[in-house]
Amino acid sequence: MTFVTIENLSFRYSPKQPRIIDGFSLSLRQGEIVGIPGPSGSGKSTLLRLIAGLEVPETGKIVIAGRTVVDDRTYVPAEKRGVGMVFQDYALFPHLTAEQNVMFGLHRLPRQQRAGRVREMLELVRLTEYAKRYPHELSGGQKQRVALARALAPQPSLLLLDEPFSNLDEELKASIRRELRDILRQAGMTCILVSHDRADIEDICDRAVALGVPLAV
Amino acid sequence: MLRLSALKRNVGRYEGGWLAISLIAAALVLLPIAFVLLSLFAEPSPNWAHVRRYLLADYIAGSAMLVAFTAAFAAVIGVSLAWLVTGYDFPLRRFFRWALVLPLAIPPYIAAFTYRTMTSYTGFIQATLRNQFGITVPPGTLEVMSERGAVFILTICLFPYVFLITRTYLEKQSASYIENAILLGKGHFSIFFRVVLPVARPAIVAGLMLVVFEVLGDYGVANYFGVPTVSVAIFQTWFGMYDVDAALRLAAWLMVIVIGVFAAERFLRQHRQYASTTTQARPLSPRKLGKAGQALALGYCALVFLVAFLIPVAQIAVWAFWTYEDIWSPAFLKLIMNSLTSAALASAIVMVIAVVTARTCRSLSSAWAYGLSRLMTAGYAVPGAIIAIGVLAVFIALDELLDPLYRSLGYGDNALVLSMSIAMLIFAYVIRFMAMGYNAVEAGYEKINRSYTEAARTLGRSQTGVFLRIELPLLKGAVLSGFVLTVVEIIKELPLTWLLRPFNFETMSTRAYKYAIDERILDASLPALLLIAISLISVLVIERPFGVRKT
């Protein structure tokens, strides 16, 4: 049973430029974690932006959890897609604490449930004691976990991870990778992860897909 | 068919409200300027034939003369000072680095009447020479008046634009070029003429453009010294003949000149685009000067600072001290309130429009965004007289359009309601100073990472929600400083206020100017001093000499 379907997706930034994504297709089962490796500039991040609704494709169709979010006639904007995303630079709001960052996406939840959900999320990423800190008071790995908690909090149907380790020290990477994998499994998330580092994908993902041709691990 | 539905899909992406407000704002900014340019195609009024035949050539010659001399002197003074304070180390260098920007705080029309009075036969300079030293200067040698007075005043008030932009550029961008030239064994003069000047050319030209636009738009100085310029002529045509059409045509001529200057600058620049060799350029470290060099540099900086700032301000302060008991009154407080409230109201409108438009620009594709942001900032290069007469024409047309409505409200025939109200002045302020607020907001937005906005959207927030909860809190500082800068500019503004103020509505700047042209210089000094004090705020906001820099 496919949960996410991407069909024949194409995109270019301007009519004069060649297509950066050309006829890409992919399907995911629920709870599956798929990795997309590739050098920078190969269109990986663009693909995530298209899925999230931050860019509009030239052609193609994306269906998430049975709902068509984009095709030739439809465009569901980012805020209505229910797709979570962890940005490469984490994009934690600098004027909000870790807790407030996680709370930010919970405006649709009844007020009395929000605090509980935030606590739950911070426990999941083991940052409960850092709740009141501002982003600039957190380490790189802690920021990443806040960003993850923030993206998971509204219970998105699909989570996108854009180069989640590129801002971390080499020594930290291995342990943080394992941690991330455990959190994602625990949450049962359907994920797409892009990285220029194959090791990231081998450690975390169920399978890898190249932009263009599917390939097996 | 397919393309059409895709197009509809893509347009639907933008949240309509933001875009619509931005486009309406841009149209409003352009409306008076369009009115001015369209007047070229209308049937000329009888007065115009007279103006064109006997006066136009003089006006254009006067404007050209003022622009050419002021720009030349401002370039020499501004560039030489900028290079001195960045390239060399001498006593008080750090002080002059920002103190030489201070003359910007003196509105030129205030410097004009101050200097003219100071240097007159009864002014303190000639009086001191006569009474203390027994020297009598022949009349006409020292007096700051007529054409040369106007050039002198505009130069000392406007050279800081060239100084400021060139200095910033040299400090931040030029280190590698200049240090290389030093290593290659070039002497001081050859470094200045063969490296500093060519490398800093874009910055110098940018500063000079500001000077040129200010001179073209100047009304107070040229009118006070009796120099016939196009800007002055626009006012005289309106106040003398009450002929909007002839004034509009003059404004259109001035607009053509402004566009010409603009195009010339673009054309000259297109082949020269220097980009810094690295993004993280080191600041230039100044070289130590010998004893004689230090004395010369110090003397030169001190002389300019004295002449352009300290002496006129001290003179005004003395006059204000003599007269403040007579001038300080409830009526004067009313004047201050008028200045503050009209400036604050107009600035608030400017900031709201600036924020909305800057945000829309961010979400549009680059070409459209560029066009929209250029439109929003167009008012800055347009001389105040053009905007004044354009706005007046728009409001008179509006009143004609609304005539039936006025009649039904019982105002009588041909009533002028809008064009007699403060709304007209506020509208003109908004157009003239939109660029100021817009640039501040745009700079603020550039510092906000785009991914904040995108992250907030993937978390399910609407455009407006993202704006209120993420962007606005991060933008607070930029909006506030933009607001302060705009308020200050509006308070010291003269030509728009002079022409568009409602009957019996006076501000500090119109009162100071009115006293000055009535030769009541002492009475003008208190409002003038206050205006300078207020203007100093904006220099402090821009320069932050005391190192109050928020990170």
mmCIF file of C-alpha atoms in Angstrom, chain B residues 61-216:
data_model
loop_
_atom_site.group_PDB
_atom_site.id
_atom_site.type_symbol
_atom_site.label_atom_id
_atom_site.label_comp_id
_atom_site.label_asym_id
_atom_site.label_seq_id
_atom_site.Cartn_x
_atom_site.Cartn_y
_atom_site.Cartn_z
ATOM 1 C CA ALA B 61 21.150 77.476 -16.518
ATOM 2 C CA GLY B 62 20.761 78.293 -12.818
ATOM 3 C CA SER B 63 20.048 74.689 -11.890
ATOM 4 C CA ALA B 64 22.930 73.442 -14.031
ATOM 5 C CA MET B 65 25.337 75.948 -12.495
ATOM 6 C CA LEU B 66 24.364 75.008 -8.929
ATOM 7 C CA VAL B 67 24.574 71.293 -9.665
ATOM 8 C CA ALA B 68 27.931 71.478 -11.438
ATOM 9 C CA PHE B 69 29.763 73.604 -8.865
ATOM 10 C CA THR B 70 28.252 71.975 -5.805
ATOM 11 C CA ALA B 71 28.941 68.490 -7.103
ATOM 12 C CA ALA B 72 32.533 69.385 -7.984
ATOM 13 C CA PHE B 73 33.311 70.928 -4.588
ATOM 14 C CA ALA B 74 31.457 68.221 -2.685
ATOM 15 C CA ALA B 75 33.434 65.562 -4.569
ATOM 16 C CA VAL B 76 36.804 67.165 -3.810
ATOM 17 C CA ILE B 77 36.044 67.742 -0.117
ATOM 18 C CA GLY B 78 34.153 64.503 0.467
ATOM 19 C CA VAL B 79 36.637 62.197 -1.227
ATOM 20 C CA SER B 80 39.759 63.826 0.194
ATOM 21 C CA LEU B 81 38.374 63.683 3.733
ATOM 22 C CA ALA B 82 37.182 60.116 3.301
ATOM 23 C CA TRP B 83 40.645 59.036 2.180
ATOM 24 C CA LEU B 84 42.346 60.956 4.997
ATOM 25 C CA VAL B 85 40.325 59.343 7.766
ATOM 26 C CA THR B 86 40.573 55.835 6.339
ATOM 27 C CA GLY B 87 44.070 55.806 4.892
ATOM 28 C CA TYR B 88 46.021 57.717 7.532
ATOM 29 C CA ASP B 89 46.349 57.905 11.255
ATOM 30 C CA PHE B 90 46.464 61.309 12.923
ATOM 31 C CA PRO B 91 45.154 62.844 16.155
ATOM 32 C CA LEU B 92 41.349 62.951 16.446
ATOM 33 C CA ARG B 93 40.976 60.722 13.379
ATOM 34 C CA ARG B 94 38.319 58.588 15.070
ATOM 35 C CA PHE B 95 36.414 61.680 16.107
ATOM 36 C CA PHE B 96 36.411 63.185 12.619
ATOM 37 C CA ARG B 97 35.464 59.828 11.148
ATOM 38 C CA TRP B 98 31.894 60.406 12.318
ATOM 39 C CA ALA B 99 31.943 64.123 13.187
ATOM 40 C CA LEU B 100 32.357 65.030 9.523
ATOM 41 C CA VAL B 101 28.946 63.466 8.887
ATOM 42 C CA LEU B 102 27.318 65.906 11.315
ATOM 43 C CA PRO B 103 26.811 68.756 8.792
ATOM 44 C CA LEU B 104 24.024 66.582 7.348
ATOM 45 C CA ALA B 105 22.045 67.520 10.434
ATOM 46 C CA ILE B 106 21.871 71.173 9.395
ATOM 47 C CA PRO B 107 19.052 71.791 6.941
ATOM 48 C CA PRO B 108 20.662 73.808 4.101
ATOM 49 C CA TYR B 109 18.088 76.620 4.279
ATOM 50 C CA ILE B 110 19.064 77.145 7.928
ATOM 51 C CA ALA B 111 22.779 77.200 7.105
ATOM 52 C CA ALA B 112 21.958 79.707 4.353
ATOM 53 C CA PHE B 113 20.396 82.395 6.535
ATOM 54 C CA THR B 114 22.849 81.748 9.349
ATOM 55 C CA TYR B 115 25.882 82.277 7.140
ATOM 56 C CA ARG B 116 24.431 85.199 5.303
ATOM 57 C CA THR B 117 23.731 87.021 8.560
ATOM 58 C CA MET B 118 27.020 86.007 10.123
ATOM 59 C CA THR B 119 29.069 87.317 7.207
ATOM 60 C CA SER B 120 27.067 90.485 6.615
ATOM 61 C CA TYR B 121 28.331 93.971 7.504
ATOM 62 C CA THR B 122 26.732 93.745 10.949
ATOM 63 C CA GLY B 123 27.457 90.050 11.442
ATOM 64 C CA PHE B 124 29.926 88.963 14.081
ATOM 65 C CA ILE B 125 32.787 88.253 11.649
ATOM 66 C CA GLN B 126 32.966 91.700 10.082
ATOM 67 C CA ALA B 127 32.074 93.386 13.352
ATOM 68 C CA THR B 128 34.932 91.626 15.132
ATOM 69 C CA LEU B 129 37.380 92.497 12.369
ATOM 70 C CA ARG B 130 36.294 96.121 12.448
ATOM 71 C CA ASN B 131 36.086 96.667 16.178
ATOM 72 C CA GLN B 132 38.967 94.525 17.453
ATOM 73 C CA PHE B 133 41.435 94.754 14.593
ATOM 74 C CA GLY B 134 40.391 97.879 12.770
ATOM 75 C CA ILE B 135 40.103 95.998 9.494
ATOM 76 C CA THR B 136 37.334 96.980 7.142
ATOM 77 C CA VAL B 137 36.764 94.524 4.343
ATOM 78 C CA PRO B 138 35.500 95.920 1.087
ATOM 79 C CA PRO B 139 31.810 95.070 0.646
ATOM 80 C CA GLY B 140 31.225 91.899 -1.330
ATOM 81 C CA THR B 141 34.374 89.996 -0.343
ATOM 82 C CA LEU B 142 33.235 88.046 2.691
ATOM 83 C CA GLU B 143 29.482 87.992 2.329
ATOM 84 C CA VAL B 144 27.885 84.636 1.687
ATOM 85 C CA MET B 145 25.219 85.600 -0.826
ATOM 86 C CA SER B 146 23.857 85.139 -4.350
ATOM 87 C CA GLU B 147 25.155 82.337 -6.563
ATOM 88 C CA ARG B 148 28.452 81.741 -4.844
ATOM 89 C CA GLY B 149 26.696 81.750 -1.479
ATOM 90 C CA ALA B 150 24.279 79.086 -2.648
ATOM 91 C CA VAL B 151 27.139 76.924 -3.927
ATOM 92 C CA PHE B 152 29.034 77.386 -0.657
ATOM 93 C CA ILE B 153 26.043 76.507 1.536
ATOM 94 C CA LEU B 154 24.979 73.507 -0.509
ATOM 95 C CA THR B 155 28.553 72.237 -0.571
ATOM 96 C CA ILE B 156 29.112 72.385 3.181
ATOM 97 C CA CYS B 157 25.716 70.826 3.850
ATOM 98 C CA LEU B 158 25.867 68.058 1.262
ATOM 99 C CA PHE B 159 29.513 66.952 0.976
ATOM 100 C CA PRO B 160 28.948 64.472 3.865
ATOM 101 C CA TYR B 161 26.968 62.255 1.462
ATOM 102 C CA VAL B 162 30.098 61.772 -0.636
ATOM 103 C CA PHE B 163 32.245 61.520 2.483
ATOM 104 C CA LEU B 164 30.028 58.936 4.162
ATOM 105 C CA ILE B 165 29.574 56.579 1.228
ATOM 106 C CA THR B 166 33.189 56.793 0.064
ATOM 107 C CA ARG B 167 34.510 56.329 3.571
ATOM 108 C CA THR B 168 32.350 53.263 4.190
ATOM 109 C CA TYR B 169 33.465 51.784 0.903
ATOM 110 C CA LEU B 170 37.159 52.446 1.488
ATOM 111 C CA GLU B 171 37.014 51.042 5.004
ATOM 112 C CA LYS B 172 35.281 47.860 4.039
ATOM 113 C CA GLN B 173 36.321 47.020 0.509
ATOM 114 C CA SER B 174 39.587 48.560 -0.482
ATOM 115 C CA ALA B 175 42.183 47.060 1.878
ATOM 116 C CA SER B 176 43.587 44.455 -0.495
ATOM 117 C CA TYR B 177 43.984 46.862 -3.438
ATOM 118 C CA ILE B 178 45.594 49.589 -1.395
ATOM 119 C CA GLU B 179 47.896 47.332 0.586
ATOM 120 C CA ASN B 180 49.059 45.783 -2.668
ATOM 121 C CA ALA B 181 49.792 49.202 -4.092
ATOM 122 C CA ILE B 182 51.804 50.055 -0.983
ATOM 123 C CA LEU B 183 53.745 46.814 -1.316
ATOM 124 C CA LEU B 184 54.418 47.662 -4.937
ATOM 125 C CA GLY B 185 56.169 50.783 -3.674
ATOM 126 C CA LYS B 186 53.740 53.447 -4.858
ATOM 127 C CA GLY B 187 53.891 56.891 -3.259
ATOM 128 C CA HIS B 188 51.021 58.640 -1.479
ATOM 129 C CA PHE B 189 49.884 60.638 -4.483
ATOM 130 C CA SER B 190 50.071 57.812 -6.914
ATOM 131 C CA ILE B 191 48.099 55.583 -4.538
ATOM 132 C CA PHE B 192 45.398 58.209 -4.204
ATOM 133 C CA PHE B 193 45.073 59.030 -7.887
ATOM 134 C CA ARG B 194 45.771 55.637 -9.411
ATOM 135 C CA VAL B 195 44.219 53.260 -6.882
ATOM 136 C CA VAL B 196 41.873 54.971 -4.408
ATOM 137 C CA LEU B 197 40.071 57.193 -6.913
ATOM 138 C CA PRO B 198 39.407 54.565 -9.588
ATOM 139 C CA VAL B 199 38.547 51.830 -7.099
ATOM 140 C CA ALA B 200 36.182 54.034 -5.108
ATOM 141 C CA ARG B 201 34.544 55.517 -8.192
ATOM 142 C CA PRO B 202 31.218 53.706 -7.848
ATOM 143 C CA ALA B 203 30.939 54.857 -4.229
ATOM 144 C CA ILE B 204 31.912 58.421 -5.107
ATOM 145 C CA VAL B 205 29.361 58.516 -7.901
ATOM 146 C CA ALA B 206 26.677 57.104 -5.602
ATOM 147 C CA GLY B 207 27.389 59.876 -3.099
ATOM 148 C CA LEU B 208 27.429 62.511 -5.821
ATOM 149 C CA MET B 209 24.090 61.312 -7.148
ATOM 150 C CA LEU B 210 22.574 62.058 -3.751
ATOM 151 C CA VAL B 211 24.149 65.514 -3.829
ATOM 152 C CA VAL B 212 22.844 66.189 -7.342
ATOM 153 C CA PHE B 213 19.310 65.130 -6.455
ATOM 154 C CA GLU B 214 19.375 67.248 -3.316
ATOM 155 C CA VAL B 215 20.588 70.297 -5.257
ATOM 156 C CA LEU B 216 18.017 69.826 -8.011
#
